[in-house]
């Protein structure tokens, strides 16, 4: 097979059906942005919409906007839209709080539904906040514990003490993707409930919660949904459980009649009961812009491009970077991975800082991972070539090994 | 005493030292806005700052903004600023989540500190979400309960089973204000902890948590702090407790080393451990604009104007509205009230709708309260006259009793 050339990738760009989406995003000139899996790029229409919400809805219509501009329905409205991206039934998904807070609510709900069972089961490589929240809940409740097993050991560990299994669909560090349907089925066979964290899945890979028969899910708005920094998160409760659980954070907007100002809590019907306090409207506004844009894109085309971008990146790592010790830690089989490629290298930190200085933006995940996300709405094929070429140059010239690249930052 | 005339109030406006602040807010022409205690008005500088954060920080600097623009420090930075408005020591106040979620965290922390005691004590007239959250926590933990007593019965109820007393400093419905110092002292004498909800206090009345020796506090950003719709809330933990409690929502940003991605939770030092997930940066931005503006205003002048506005409104109710059954339910003694006046009237709902239609914006609180907030930064004295004059006209003409004013809205 002849080696890949930049022109091959430029040709793919020319023929890319998703190419028009690139112009819908504001991206800085000269930057190759491969970190949309950490913070999605800004839709160009977001600032104008934010300005409208600030100047007209907040500034002019003031408190009346809760009714007039439907602020009170934002959580349901955006939740329904996200639901369409993850194969939810209508009324199962709602926007609220952060992923962490939502995990707490849903884990507590799952434990209510499995009163004789004391274990929350997860894997050691899950995103830390998932593990921390489960630990915190178990400590708060007493008599419960978080148990961690490698995915290969999951089936053997699924005993009668497991109440709920909590996994992140696509691993943040390696990009490995679980088989959602198969895992959910095994968990159900063991009498446990299944909670999926979709932070690296929603808007990134095809997800069908209904087909998988999942019980609960959470996910964030600021990665592939392009909802803006710290965008509110979403949560999903399968219809069959909604009226059987009372989430533990019983706030007024989850009350059956919030504006009756009753003394005692009565849960709202459906997923609305998982809402707690007043939502941050400005951040919700930007989230809706991102979600609306994502809904315009056909998921099959997104996925096909993402798979191809991974394969090209991987091929170029082998073709161009063989002289250095990069190891691809993301599974090569597309069915087993999300929309990112991760390379391990013991000098991962300074190498990534050198890349960022050269305007190739990925990120570093301890202890040794260089992470590059594929967001096919706004990342082109030739950019994959250019990113690898710059990485090669950094390695060949030793440019990564400068003092400033070794300095640690507060946020990585 | 001669009756008040509009000219008297116009004179007060002319001499008002706070008058220049009015021009710092965007308010719709012709509207008398007496609902800043529900949603504060928009600082004129908010849209430009939002645009900068969107277009430059999100759009151009992307993920780098967590370090470059200090997004990672926003919660502490804005929290410290709010701390100055409520008499906190440095490092005791932080911005996070919603008031409801923060109540949950701090009530759970208080129960940890008083392990032998099972009662959360509050009053029936507290804001519902405070009561609901306490009920939800008690149900989750088991062995605990929420007990409600009228303020007059508080002291007698403070037995050895009370772990924490949770009160809202200024009542949302009546405007009644507790004596923070005296109540806190009595609660401490009984061996219990004190949690103050400052939603209707922060930026509205002088608050000195340090002098009161309060243990915990929460409050919201979207009322008197003018932080925008659904602005994130704040929480306060007295220095002496910070490292003795582990809030139950153990999210990654409350971890001692969030970017080390460790498998187990280790709480950060200080109030940072009460932070959970990634904060909504756009909404935080607007909050900071509001808080910065509030910090420019001398609280003594704010309070003096608020007290005077109440007295004028009350005097005008008696002078102009004696023919109708309005009753002032807010305490007349300034030391016993916050920055609002509440009138009860059995036709409160349609009367308020008629007022809003005539551009006098207050709000209605079930079952029969017309609520008018005084936000001295942007409400003038003559507007008080005009509001009462319009209310008089609505009553005299029977304009309140039109079918459209009886229709109920989703949000009140």
XYZ file of N, CA, C and O in Angstrom, chain A residues 44-224:
724
model
N -21.286 29.762 15.740
C -21.231 31.207 15.457
C -22.492 31.935 15.899
O -22.458 33.132 16.187
N -23.598 31.229 15.947
C -24.845 31.909 16.309
C -25.017 32.060 17.819
O -25.966 32.714 18.268
N -24.124 31.491 18.612
C -24.308 31.550 20.065
C -24.254 32.974 20.632
O -25.117 33.353 21.425
N -23.262 33.799 20.236
C -23.215 35.139 20.835
C -24.476 35.973 20.563
O -24.953 36.681 21.461
N -25.010 35.894 19.356
C -26.209 36.686 19.053
C -27.396 36.210 19.890
O -28.192 37.016 20.389
N -27.488 34.902 20.060
C -28.597 34.379 20.861
C -28.428 34.766 22.338
O -29.394 35.129 23.013
N -27.190 34.712 22.812
C -26.925 35.122 24.195
C -27.280 36.591 24.390
O -27.859 36.979 25.410
N -26.919 37.391 23.409
C -27.215 38.810 23.500
C -28.726 39.062 23.538
O -29.211 39.896 24.300
N -29.447 38.315 22.722
C -30.907 38.448 22.699
C -31.496 38.082 24.061
O -32.374 38.776 24.596
N -31.022 36.972 24.607
C -31.562 36.546 25.904
C -31.200 37.557 26.982
O -32.016 37.884 27.848
N -29.974 38.092 26.914
C -29.587 39.081 27.923
C -30.367 40.374 27.706
O -31.103 40.823 28.597
N -30.254 40.950 26.533
C -30.783 42.315 26.344
C -32.307 42.357 26.291
O -32.914 43.287 26.828
N -32.910 41.385 25.628
C -34.376 41.415 25.510
C -35.030 40.665 26.670
O -35.841 41.227 27.414
N -34.665 39.396 26.842
C -35.418 38.572 27.801
C -35.129 38.991 29.240
O -36.039 39.202 30.037
N -33.839 39.079 29.578
C -33.494 39.528 30.923
C -33.693 41.048 31.060
O -34.461 41.527 31.899
N -33.056 41.822 30.182
C -33.008 43.271 30.347
C -34.358 43.954 30.190
O -34.688 44.869 30.949
N -35.152 43.538 29.202
C -36.398 44.243 28.917
C -37.627 43.548 29.497
O -38.497 44.186 30.062
N -37.694 42.236 29.337
C -38.908 41.551 29.792
C -38.789 41.060 31.225
O -39.787 40.661 31.836
N -37.574 41.039 31.721
C -37.340 40.799 33.149
C -38.072 39.558 33.643
O -38.089 38.542 32.956
N -38.663 39.628 34.810
C -39.263 38.453 35.438
C -40.357 37.820 34.556
O -40.609 36.616 34.643
N -40.967 38.630 33.672
C -42.044 38.108 32.825
C -41.554 37.029 31.867
O -42.345 36.265 31.311
N -40.225 36.971 31.657
C -39.690 36.006 30.695
C -39.873 34.556 31.118
O -39.835 33.658 30.283
N -40.063 34.320 32.407
C -40.308 32.928 32.825
C -41.507 32.360 32.089
O -41.490 31.197 31.681
N -42.546 33.189 31.905
C -43.684 32.759 31.100
C -43.512 33.141 29.630
O -43.613 32.296 28.745
N -43.251 34.413 29.381
C -43.272 34.948 28.014
C -42.259 34.269 27.095
O -42.545 34.018 25.929
N -41.061 34.013 27.612
C -40.038 33.383 26.767
C -39.787 31.925 27.163
O -38.789 31.336 26.765
N -40.689 31.384 27.960
C -40.625 29.951 28.238
C -39.412 29.498 29.029
O -39.004 28.336 28.946
N -38.830 30.384 29.831
C -37.690 29.950 30.637
C -38.051 28.734 31.493
O -37.215 27.869 31.722
N -39.287 28.709 31.947
C -39.685 27.630 32.860
C -39.679 26.269 32.150
O -39.591 25.224 32.806
N -39.757 26.288 30.826
C -39.770 25.025 30.073
C -38.412 24.646 29.484
O -38.291 23.617 28.814
N -37.404 25.487 29.714
C -36.094 25.249 29.092
C -35.536 23.865 29.402
O -34.966 23.203 28.535
N -35.669 23.451 30.638
C -35.039 22.180 31.024
C -35.667 21.003 30.293
O -34.977 20.102 29.828
N -37.004 21.041 30.194
C -37.695 19.984 29.448
C -37.432 20.097 27.956
O -37.226 19.096 27.270
N -37.476 21.332 27.468
C -37.363 21.530 26.019
C -35.998 21.069 25.502
O -35.910 20.317 24.525
N -34.937 21.527 26.166
C -33.601 21.128 25.704
C -33.380 19.647 26.001
O -32.762 18.931 25.220
N -33.925 19.180 27.114
C -33.818 17.759 27.441
C -34.433 16.887 26.356
O -33.860 15.863 25.965
N -35.587 17.288 25.844
C -36.235 16.503 24.781
C -35.360 16.451 23.541
O -35.268 15.420 22.870
N -34.740 17.575 23.250
C -33.873 17.607 22.061
C -32.673 16.683 22.241
O -32.292 15.956 21.329
N -32.073 16.722 23.418
C -30.944 15.824 23.676
C -31.422 14.371 23.627
O -30.726 13.483 23.127
N -32.631 14.145 24.115
C -33.199 12.804 24.075
C -33.200 12.209 22.673
O -32.957 11.016 22.482
N -33.420 13.066 21.674
C -33.429 12.584 20.279
C -32.038 12.142 19.836
O -31.899 11.337 18.921
N -31.009 12.687 20.471
C -29.633 12.310 20.107
C -29.181 11.015 20.772
O -28.138 10.470 20.411
N -29.917 10.555 21.749
C -29.470 9.390 22.517
C -30.534 8.288 22.529
O -30.502 7.398 23.377
N -31.464 8.391 21.604
C -32.449 7.322 21.468
C -33.393 7.182 22.646
O -33.802 6.068 22.997
N -33.749 8.299 23.243
C -34.682 8.266 24.372
C -36.111 8.378 23.876
O -36.358 8.905 22.790
N -37.018 7.905 24.678
C -38.428 8.164 24.418
C -38.746 9.601 24.859
O -38.079 10.146 25.740
N -39.798 10.192 24.285
C -40.162 11.543 24.733
C -40.418 11.558 26.245
O -40.993 10.610 26.792
N -39.959 12.592 26.901
C -40.230 12.733 28.336
C -39.286 11.967 29.243
O -39.540 11.860 30.442
N -38.214 11.426 28.699
C -37.288 10.675 29.553
C -36.026 11.461 29.910
O -35.288 11.053 30.807
N -35.769 12.542 29.182
C -34.493 13.248 29.342
C -34.761 14.695 29.734
O -35.666 15.330 29.181
N -33.975 15.215 30.650
C -34.167 16.599 31.087
C -32.807 17.200 31.401
O -31.872 16.480 31.764
N -32.698 18.504 31.223
C -31.438 19.198 31.510
C -31.479 19.734 32.935
O -32.474 20.340 33.343
N -30.410 19.493 33.677
C -30.364 19.959 35.064
C -28.949 19.841 35.613
O -28.233 18.882 35.312
N -28.562 20.829 36.412
C -27.365 20.720 37.252
C -26.133 20.273 36.462
O -26.014 20.547 35.285
N -25.228 19.589 37.152
C -24.010 19.081 36.515
C -24.092 17.566 36.421
O -24.928 16.933 37.073
N -23.211 16.980 35.638
C -23.170 15.522 35.531
C -23.017 14.892 36.918
O -23.692 13.904 37.242
N -22.138 15.448 37.725
C -21.879 14.881 39.054
C -23.140 14.881 39.915
O -23.472 13.877 40.552
N -23.820 16.019 39.955
C -25.040 16.097 40.772
C -26.086 15.115 40.238
O -26.782 14.447 41.017
N -26.174 15.007 38.929
C -27.151 14.087 38.352
C -26.810 12.628 38.651
O -27.706 11.804 38.863
N -25.538 12.302 38.672
C -25.132 10.941 39.053
C -25.621 10.629 40.464
O -26.137 9.531 40.726
N -25.443 11.584 41.343
C -25.885 11.385 42.731
C -27.382 11.081 42.786
O -27.818 10.125 43.443
N -28.155 11.887 42.072
C -29.615 11.686 42.085
C -29.989 10.298 41.586
O -30.842 9.615 42.168
N -29.367 9.897 40.476
C -29.802 8.655 39.832
C -29.278 7.420 40.553
O -29.969 6.396 40.606
N -28.078 7.528 41.115
C -27.594 6.393 41.921
C -28.497 6.205 43.136
O -28.863 5.073 43.489
N -28.868 7.303 43.770
C -29.765 7.191 44.931
C -31.106 6.596 44.507
O -31.685 5.765 45.217
N -31.599 7.016 43.347
C -32.870 6.473 42.850
C -32.739 4.974 42.591
O -33.632 4.182 42.928
N -31.625 4.573 42.001
C -31.413 3.150 41.703
C -31.391 2.333 42.997
O -31.974 1.238 43.065
N -30.742 2.852 44.017
C -30.688 2.116 45.293
C -32.079 1.991 45.917
O -32.388 0.970 46.542
N -32.920 3.023 45.740
C -34.309 2.925 46.225
C -35.046 1.759 45.577
O -35.894 1.115 46.198
N -34.736 1.540 44.302
C -35.458 0.515 43.538
C -34.949 -0.889 43.817
O -35.574 -1.868 43.406
N -33.794 -0.994 44.445
C -33.207 -2.304 44.748
C -32.848 -2.341 46.228
O -31.671 -2.406 46.601
N -33.860 -2.305 47.094
C -33.613 -2.093 48.528
C -32.793 -3.195 49.199
O -32.090 -2.922 50.156
N -32.841 -4.404 48.706
C -32.066 -5.447 49.389
C -30.607 -5.515 48.962
O -29.852 -6.322 49.487
N -30.215 -4.704 48.034
C -28.882 -4.828 47.420
C -28.003 -3.636 47.813
O -28.459 -2.501 47.815
N -26.745 -3.913 48.080
C -25.911 -2.883 48.711
C -24.747 -2.387 47.863
O -24.011 -1.491 48.280
N -24.575 -2.950 46.673
C -23.364 -2.609 45.907
C -23.676 -1.742 44.684
O -24.592 -2.027 43.921
N -22.871 -0.682 44.547
C -22.785 0.058 43.289
C -21.534 -0.481 42.600
O -20.446 -0.436 43.165
N -21.704 -0.994 41.388
C -20.575 -1.615 40.696
C -20.104 -0.724 39.558
O -20.913 -0.221 38.775
N -18.780 -0.541 39.490
C -18.218 0.243 38.393
C -16.833 -0.292 38.062
O -16.453 -1.360 38.546
N -16.110 0.443 37.230
C -14.764 -0.008 36.872
C -13.744 1.031 37.332
O -14.048 2.224 37.376
N -12.519 0.615 37.644
C -11.514 1.557 38.166
C -11.197 2.681 37.190
O -10.825 3.767 37.617
N -11.356 2.418 35.894
C -10.990 3.422 34.900
C -12.127 4.384 34.584
O -12.007 5.224 33.702
N -13.227 4.271 35.295
C -14.327 5.210 35.075
C -13.848 6.622 35.384
O -12.878 6.822 36.111
N -14.552 7.625 34.857
C -14.160 9.000 35.152
C -14.264 9.222 36.660
O -15.238 8.818 37.296
N -13.230 9.872 37.232
C -13.183 9.968 38.696
C -14.450 10.518 39.361
O -14.864 10.017 40.397
N -15.083 11.528 38.778
C -16.233 12.091 39.493
C -17.328 11.054 39.680
O -18.040 11.052 40.687
N -17.459 10.143 38.735
C -18.458 9.081 38.867
C -18.157 8.244 40.108
O -19.051 7.912 40.896
N -16.876 7.905 40.241
C -16.475 7.079 41.391
C -16.618 7.858 42.692
O -17.127 7.335 43.693
N -16.191 9.119 42.683
C -16.261 9.934 43.908
C -17.707 10.099 44.378
O -18.011 10.016 45.576
N -18.583 10.381 43.422
C -19.990 10.597 43.786
C -20.581 9.311 44.380
O -21.303 9.346 45.382
N -20.244 8.182 43.782
C -20.757 6.907 44.300
C -20.190 6.625 45.691
O -20.919 6.182 46.594
N -18.908 6.915 45.875
C -18.306 6.751 47.207
C -19.011 7.640 48.232
O -19.294 7.223 49.353
N -19.248 8.890 47.838
C -19.881 9.853 48.749
C -21.291 9.417 49.122
O -21.700 9.511 50.280
N -22.036 8.927 48.139
C -23.398 8.468 48.410
C -23.387 7.255 49.328
O -24.171 7.176 50.295
N -22.498 6.309 49.040
C -22.418 5.103 49.876
C -22.062 5.472 51.315
O -22.642 4.941 52.270
N -21.129 6.415 51.470
C -20.736 6.847 52.821
C -21.900 7.525 53.522
O -22.128 7.336 54.725
N -22.659 8.308 52.776
C -23.776 9.038 53.365
C -24.865 8.079 53.840
O -25.420 8.231 54.933
N -25.142 7.081 53.003
C -26.241 6.168 53.320
C -25.833 5.132 54.356
O -26.665 4.672 55.140
N -24.552 4.758 54.351
C -24.130 3.641 55.193
C -24.718 2.350 54.655
O -25.752 2.359 53.974
N -24.041 1.237 54.927
C -24.575 -0.066 54.498
C -24.466 -0.314 53.006
O -24.943 -1.336 52.514
N -23.878 0.614 52.282
C -23.670 0.427 50.847
C -22.187 0.595 50.545
O -21.461 1.205 51.309
N -21.770 0.061 49.401
C -20.381 0.303 49.013
C -20.227 0.334 47.495
O -21.046 -0.225 46.753
N -19.180 1.026 47.092
C -18.803 1.050 45.681
C -17.782 -0.047 45.455
O -16.790 -0.141 46.180
N -18.035 -0.889 44.466
C -17.091 -1.951 44.149
C -16.597 -1.737 42.720
O -17.385 -1.428 41.824
N -15.275 -1.908 42.528
C -14.689 -1.656 41.214
C -14.100 -2.935 40.642
O -13.310 -3.612 41.308
N -14.508 -3.260 39.420
C -13.916 -4.420 38.732
C -13.566 -4.035 37.314
O -14.216 -3.185 36.703
N -12.537 -4.676 36.788
C -12.202 -4.474 35.378
C -13.362 -5.004 34.530
O -14.048 -5.944 34.928
N -13.589 -4.411 33.359
C -14.734 -4.798 32.534
C -14.801 -6.299 32.287
O -15.894 -6.885 32.242
N -13.645 -6.955 32.145
C -13.635 -8.387 31.872
C -14.233 -9.174 33.045
O -14.748 -10.282 32.865
N -14.140 -8.597 34.245
C -14.641 -9.302 35.417
C -16.071 -8.952 35.778
O -16.621 -9.451 36.762
N -16.675 -8.090 34.971
C -17.997 -7.576 35.323
C -19.028 -8.694 35.492
O -19.727 -8.777 36.507
N -19.080 -9.566 34.507
C -20.122 -10.590 34.510
C -20.006 -11.483 35.752
O -21.000 -11.789 36.405
N -18.779 -11.839 36.078
C -18.562 -12.737 37.226
C -18.920 -12.068 38.550
O -19.237 -12.736 39.532
N -18.863 -10.735 38.572
C -19.099 -10.007 39.821
C -20.571 -9.672 40.013
O -20.975 -9.199 41.074
N -21.368 -9.896 38.985
C -22.768 -9.479 39.043
C -23.604 -10.397 39.925
O -24.474 -11.116 39.440
N -23.347 -10.327 41.213
C -24.083 -11.177 42.137
C -25.361 -10.515 42.629
O -25.714 -9.414 42.212
N -26.050 -11.190 43.546
C -27.343 -10.692 44.041
C -27.222 -9.471 44.944
O -28.241 -8.925 45.369
N -25.988 -9.052 45.252
C -25.836 -7.854 46.081
C -25.673 -6.589 45.248
O -25.657 -5.487 45.799
N -25.571 -6.746 43.936
C -25.363 -5.553 43.098
C -26.699 -4.888 42.786
O -27.584 -5.479 42.178
N -26.823 -3.630 43.202
C -28.051 -2.878 42.938
C -27.989 -2.185 41.585
O -28.957 -2.179 40.831
N -26.843 -1.586 41.291
C -26.754 -0.786 40.073
C -25.323 -0.851 39.540
O -24.362 -0.873 40.301
N -25.233 -0.920 38.223
C -23.935 -0.850 37.552
C -23.844 0.511 36.874
O -24.763 0.931 36.176
N -22.751 1.204 37.136
C -22.540 2.549 36.596
C -21.273 2.546 35.747
O -20.182 2.320 36.266
N -21.452 2.756 34.460
C -20.291 2.775 33.559
C -20.362 3.979 32.641
O -21.455 4.422 32.273
N -19.190 4.467 32.274
C -19.150 5.491 31.242
C -19.011 4.774 29.912
O -18.127 3.928 29.742
N -19.938 5.098 29.020
C -20.040 4.387 27.744
C -18.710 4.425 26.989
O -18.169 3.398 26.604
N -18.173 5.649 26.807
C -16.866 5.808 26.152
C -15.890 6.335 27.198
O -16.127 7.379 27.795
N -14.799 5.612 27.389
C -13.844 5.996 28.426
C -13.135 7.309 28.093
O -12.656 7.491 26.977
N -13.069 8.185 29.097
C -12.493 9.522 28.850
C -11.020 9.451 28.486
O -10.496 10.289 27.766
N -10.306 8.451 28.999
C -8.857 8.426 28.860
C -8.407 7.585 27.665
O -7.473 7.946 26.977
N -9.084 6.500 27.425
C -8.634 5.602 26.359
C -9.525 5.661 25.123
O -9.118 5.227 24.043
N -10.737 6.130 25.268
C -11.669 6.118 24.149
C -12.367 4.782 23.961
O -13.186 4.619 23.060
N -12.071 3.823 24.802
C -12.728 2.513 24.710
C -14.235 2.645 24.937
O -14.676 3.320 25.853
N -15.015 1.961 24.105
C -16.474 2.037 24.214
C -17.041 0.684 24.624
O -16.684 -0.349 24.059
N -17.930 0.718 25.601
C -18.615 -0.507 26.016
C -19.697 -0.885 25.008
O -20.255 -0.024 24.333
N -20.025 -2.145 24.985
C -21.164 -2.627 24.197
C -22.418 -2.396 25.037
O -22.769 -3.192 25.907
N -23.082 -1.273 24.781
C -24.190 -0.848 25.633
C -25.310 -1.881 25.716
O -25.854 -2.157 26.789
N -25.654 -2.454 24.581
C -26.762 -3.413 24.579
C -26.416 -4.667 25.384
O -27.191 -5.121 26.234
N -25.234 -5.218 25.102
C -24.854 -6.479 25.750
C -24.678 -6.297 27.260
O -25.158 -7.114 28.056
N -23.996 -5.220 27.640
C -23.758 -5.004 29.075
C -25.085 -4.786 29.810
O -25.334 -5.370 30.868
N -25.943 -3.955 29.228
C -27.211 -3.680 29.887
C -28.009 -4.972 30.071
O -28.606 -5.216 31.134
N -27.981 -5.796 29.050
C -28.737 -7.061 29.138
C -28.200 -7.941 30.263
O -28.976 -8.498 31.059
N -26.878 -8.048 30.368
C -26.300 -8.894 31.419
C -26.616 -8.343 32.808
O -26.894 -9.092 33.740
N -26.557 -7.033 32.913
C -26.862 -6.398 34.203
C -28.317 -6.690 34.596
O -28.619 -7.041 35.739
N -29.201 -6.593 33.622
C -30.618 -6.867 33.900
C -30.844 -8.342 34.266
O -31.648 -8.655 35.139
N -30.121 -9.224 33.591
C -30.253 -10.653 33.908
C -29.868 -10.937 35.355
O -30.394 -11.851 35.983
N -28.952 -10.106 35.849
C -28.540 -10.282 37.250
C -29.451 -9.532 38.219
O -29.183 -9.479 39.420
N -30.496 -8.921 37.671
C -31.454 -8.239 38.551
C -31.026 -6.852 38.977
O -31.646 -6.238 39.846
N -29.954 -6.347 38.369
C -29.481 -5.008 38.733
C -29.951 -3.983 37.706
O -30.515 -4.325 36.666
N -29.715 -2.729 38.024
C -30.085 -1.627 37.135
C -28.833 -1.062 36.473
O -27.733 -1.195 36.998
N -29.034 -0.417 35.337
C -27.894 0.072 34.549
C -27.960 1.580 34.379
O -28.955 2.112 33.897
N -26.877 2.231 34.782
C -26.741 3.688 34.621
C -25.561 3.962 33.685
O -24.420 3.602 33.999
N -25.838 4.622 32.561
C -24.785 4.961 31.598
C -24.413 6.432 31.698
O -25.280 7.294 31.674
N -23.115 6.691 31.761
C -22.614 8.060 31.652
C -22.256 8.292 30.184
O -21.401 7.590 29.633
N -22.943 9.245 29.571
C -22.798 9.495 28.135
C -21.965 10.740 27.826
O -22.086 11.322 26.739
N -21.127 11.161 28.773
C -20.360 12.396 28.554
C -19.576 12.378 27.253
O -19.489 13.388 26.562
N -18.992 11.233 26.928
C -18.200 11.150 25.698
C -18.954 10.433 24.580
O -18.334 9.971 23.616
N -20.257 10.324 24.713
C -21.066 9.635 23.703
C -22.084 10.552 23.038
O -22.269 10.499 21.823
N -22.765 11.361 23.830
C -23.863 12.164 23.282
C -23.319 13.122 22.226
O -22.447 13.937 22.510
N -23.811 13.007 21.034
C -23.332 13.834 19.932
C -22.054 13.319 19.296
O -21.559 13.898 18.329
N -21.511 12.233 19.836
C -20.226 11.706 19.344
C -20.382 10.380 18.626
O -19.719 10.131 17.614
N -21.234 9.526 19.153
C -21.451 8.201 18.569
C -22.957 7.917 18.605
O -23.691 8.517 19.386
N -23.417 6.997 17.765
C -24.841 6.643 17.836
C -25.155 6.023 19.205
O -24.400 5.163 19.671
N -26.199 6.497 19.838
C -26.627 5.950 21.131
C -28.122 5.675 21.023
O -28.873 6.523 20.529
N -28.537 4.518 21.477
C -29.958 4.197 21.471
C -30.331 3.605 22.831
O -30.314 2.387 23.023
N -30.664 4.470 23.748
C -30.976 4.024 25.111
C -32.210 3.142 25.143
O -32.309 2.226 25.961
N -33.151 3.425 24.258
C -34.381 2.632 24.239
C -34.074 1.200 23.799
O -34.498 0.234 24.451
N -33.325 1.081 22.739
C -32.967 -0.253 22.251
C -32.139 -1.008 23.304
O -32.294 -2.206 23.510
N -31.249 -0.281 23.972
C -30.419 -0.932 24.992
C -31.233 -1.250 26.240
O -30.782 -2.005 27.099
N -32.409 -0.628 26.360
C -33.265 -0.830 27.533
C -32.587 -0.318 28.819
O -32.773 -0.876 29.906
N -31.805 0.750 28.672
C -31.100 1.318 29.833
C -32.093 1.878 30.842
O -33.200 2.304 30.488
N -31.684 1.875 32.092
C -32.545 2.405 33.150
C -32.319 3.894 33.368
O -33.264 4.661 33.520
N -31.050 4.273 33.440
C -30.686 5.656 33.761
C -29.504 6.082 32.894
O -28.692 5.242 32.491
N -29.401 7.376 32.674
C -28.221 7.905 31.993
C -28.002 9.348 32.413
O -28.931 10.041 32.838
N -26.763 9.766 32.309
C -26.395 11.174 32.516
C -25.423 11.556 31.393
O -24.882 10.694 30.700
N -25.186 12.844 31.273
C -24.198 13.290 30.297
C -24.041 14.793 30.375
O -24.841 15.474 31.006
N -22.993 15.287 29.724
C -22.718 16.715 29.852
C -22.988 17.441 28.559
O -23.067 16.844 27.489
N -23.124 18.750 28.659
C -23.498 19.557 27.510
C -22.353 20.286 26.845
O -22.532 20.899 25.799
N -21.175 20.254 27.432
C -20.107 21.142 26.948
C -19.056 20.459 26.079
O -18.115 21.098 25.658
N -19.233 19.159 25.822
C -18.271 18.465 24.962
C -18.823 18.409 23.533
O -18.865 19.425 22.858
N -19.262 17.248 23.100
C -19.709 17.093 21.717
C -21.011 17.842 21.421
O -21.394 17.969 20.264
